[in-house]
Amino acid sequence: VAAGALPGAWPQGVWLVELAPVDDPATVPETVLTALGARETVVRGSTAEGLRAATDPTALDPLGRLAEHCSDHRMLLILDNCEHVIGAAAALAERLLADCPGVTVLATSREPLAVPGEVLRPVEPLPDPVALRLLADRGAAARPGFRAADDPAACAEICRRLDGLPLAIELAAARLRMLSPRQLADRLDDRFRLLTSGSRTALPRQQTLRAVVDWSWDLLDAPERAVLRRLSVFAGGWDPELAEEVCAGDGAGRREVAAVLGSLIDKSLVVAAPAADGRMRHRLLETVAEYAGERLDEAGERAAAERRHLVAHRELARTADPLLRGPGQRAWLERLELEHDNLRTALRRAVAACDEHEALCLVLSLQWFWTLRDHRVDARTWARAAGALGPNPFLPPVTPAPDLHDRPIDAPPPMSEEQLLEARREARLVELSCAENYAELVAAPGRKEEMAGVLAAYRAGMPQTCRVPGALWYYPVLLSGRQADLVELADRGVAACRALGYDWELAFVLQLRAKILNDRPGALEQASRDADESLRLFVEIGDDWGVAEALAGRGEAREARGRYALAADDYRAAMRYAEELGAHGQALILRTRLGGALVEDGQGEEGERLLREVLARTEDLAAGRDAVPFARLTLAMHLLVTGRLDAAREQLELVRGDSLTWGPDLFVGMVDGVLVAADVEAGRPEGLLPRLRAALAKMQDGLTRLVAPDLPVTQLLTGARVVLAVHGAGAGRDAARLVGAYDALWSPGHVPQRVVRHLRETAEADARAAVGDAAYARWYAEGGGLSLEEATALI
């Protein structure tokens, strides 16, 4: 109504966020992000991108992401039913009001939020004419032919006695199937006898609603009461099949539950509506759920009902997990998304009960769903919570893991001792893969011992290291100093998958090895073959996520070889799969890669348009957190080559500001190196050498040699220009040697990017101008014999 009254008041719209299903205050920001369409999904790109995605702090600070998303928006955000998460709702509202001046928050709650700037507006009962119209409408729906005009006095009394409360009126209208308005009005007299003394409006809302539901409860038979109180253990809603599993028991057999559920729907105690997938979805109104929960406690059934709820959702997760790797992937992703509140509730109950077997089973059954939908906060939180129920399996003493190719770790509890130990290990790997930032991955107390424990427990080619989440041991290997062994380990993983007949796992390990090889000198042919085989397998299996991954990997290999048009075709195809899967963040990354490929292919105008479109869409959707630095850096390189130096520096400074918060050092060093190159181009010699040396120092670790081996080689060209800018023609010998070293050390088969070719041309031109062609040729040849360390020492 307000938006209609003030056209244009909120250009970004009016957004409704239902908080009633939320029972964990910590998830309020995520719930709001989801309602705004601002949750991202990431499918890993290159090895470096996967590492950056795993260490992105914004994914673990949903309130910060929300504030960033809304910072320049003018919108109305409606937070409905805040009372059970009042603290979290208040913190969220205060943050938005402070950081987002264009956002108006309308909150409904049983108590004020008590934040600065709040204006209270008590919600009065419906006016008599409106309440009467509501009763007439709902009464006609309940009993065809009903008209309030046939007994206006009785209908007016019903509305008045119910204080004009919509829920109470709807519940009363449901009884018009069996009672006349006068009979209903007389019954209300009996029910509200204790509520008529004094001012009705001074009584708490809960008491009034309790009286209405008490009245409805008394009209139910024993099976209806049993089902209704057991439904209170659900969070948000349920499918009929799950209701049958959870609600069956004493007082209601499983076959009866469906019929009883229909009766409760007819009596307006259960709400039914079709979900996005066309299946009927049921839920309880918030007050009815609270009331039913109290009745559940009175009946002494809570423990049994919650146990059935946990088992039902554990089995749903176990059933769905393998189906997320085939043609039913999209449907099962949506099914699990719909049940996410219930799955969180099941996990919370398992952890609260210290039931390690159930908690681990749920975590390992859900980890792939969390990965595909980028619920990294959930993965990290619940893997850590489940892991805390037992010892850390990677701290001394560490027992070598046996091969468990024929024993599913997420089997129904209880697990064997071997299964339990492996489940603990895999849950810990899930947590490590979702670390908050790079420092946490490598520098946390005890982390070195833990990484060593991973390597002591596992060996390459074990069945569980071929499958996820066991395959996540790749991260500890990557960070433990064994980068040189990674290709060999991937080779053994591929061989093991072939020997064991693991088709999906083979496709997964092949695309992983392809992305590792894309960054290795002389390995592009093998990377392309791996990507092609992975693509074929994923297409046969019907896994859209895998198809998108394989296409992206092949596109990277083609781009590295200078086949930009073919790479662009792969990125476009992968984008289609990602968008259909709902992987909006990955689609933006692929769009960025497409923009970069077009720039390299000489289509600069179109490529730049796509890059700017990514940044614009990211700001609108708050999606693609990983795409932001990638798009900015790609755009900055293009701006640098086309002479728009101030614009390039602006983008680079933004990237650097973000990268400092999460690392790793090599990415910060890369950005710093490009900033130095931009300043050389702009003729700003101040502080160039110290800045370039600091940037180079960040690129000397094993991680750089693995994921970006040509990165420090590229800096030799920047170094050539810097030494000339700082020392003049006297540094011409070193500049020529640095160009020669670059040409000798650059990975064969990899076509340099356009910005690198630009640096190469300008560095050679500057050096020739400084020393002359003859001297340049002599010192250039001398540089060709230098190692990377020797050439870097010249800087």
GROMACS .gro file of N, CA and C in nm, residues 91 96 759:
model
    9
   91ALA      N    1   1.993  -0.621   1.559
   91ALA     CA    2   2.129  -0.595   1.510
   91ALA      C    3   2.128  -0.572   1.359
   96LEU      N    4   2.170  -0.193   0.901
   96LEU     CA    5   2.118  -0.141   0.774
   96LEU      C    6   2.086   0.008   0.785
  759LEU      N    7   5.376  -0.530  -2.198
  759LEU     CA    8   5.492  -0.507  -2.112
  759LEU      C    9   5.620  -0.551  -2.182
   0.00000   0.00000   0.00000
